[in-house]
Amino acid sequence: MQSPPDGEPGDAGNSSFSLGSMSGTWVLDKKRGEPSMRGYLETMGVTAIAIEAHEKAELDHETYHTIDWQNQNFKIKKLSRVTDLELDLKLGIEHSQNLPDNRVKTILATSENPTQSIKIVSRLPTMNGMASVVDTKTLQRDGSGTLILVQTLVITNERSGATNTTTRYFLPHQGEISRASTAK
């Protein structure tokens, strides 16, 4: 079986899979898929001006996902100009996050192929009521053999039934993450 080229996320000693592991740092590929979060944010009820600010920030600055997958534990740190979020999940165990105003977000992560794919199902309050989000991340190779992380986000507004699917692609990232690129 083919293993990932040296230096790519996924090359950390997991030779039993041709794709390796999604552990590592990934940067949003703004040239593939739908890098804009517009439809997702609209479904949440975010204002037009806030969506425009979000799009400008993602256009002008990089978005990083750093993943650390150890056994049944999945950690992801999402860094961009608009978010600095860290999740530490155990597969199959529902987690709750307390949000301002006594609101609660629930998160459940599962995987049929640990280290190569994950499905994170969340239920959270938004400006338009409760929403369910299915965030699927899958490790793949594109037509040229480049290792990529494909993220598919499906959000559904539970009250209106409105739904949006956004597909984003991430490439392996080498080197430091610039502090100017992050929300903090």
Short mmCIF file of N, CA, C and O in Angstrom, two decimals, residues 62 121 153:
data_model
loop_
_atom_site.label_atom_id
_atom_site.label_comp_id
_atom_site.label_asym_id
_atom_site.label_seq_id
_atom_site.Cartn_x
_atom_site.Cartn_y
_atom_site.Cartn_z
N GLU A 62 -5.68 33.06 6.36
CA GLU A 62 -5.78 31.60 6.27
C GLU A 62 -6.69 31.02 7.35
O GLU A 62 -6.85 31.60 8.42
N VAL A 121 -21.78 15.39 14.92
CA VAL A 121 -23.17 15.86 14.87
C VAL A 121 -23.39 16.78 16.06
O VAL A 121 -23.16 16.39 17.21
N LEU A 153 -20.18 20.21 5.48
CA LEU A 153 -21.01 20.73 6.54
C LEU A 153 -22.46 20.78 6.07
O LEU A 153 -22.75 21.41 5.05
#
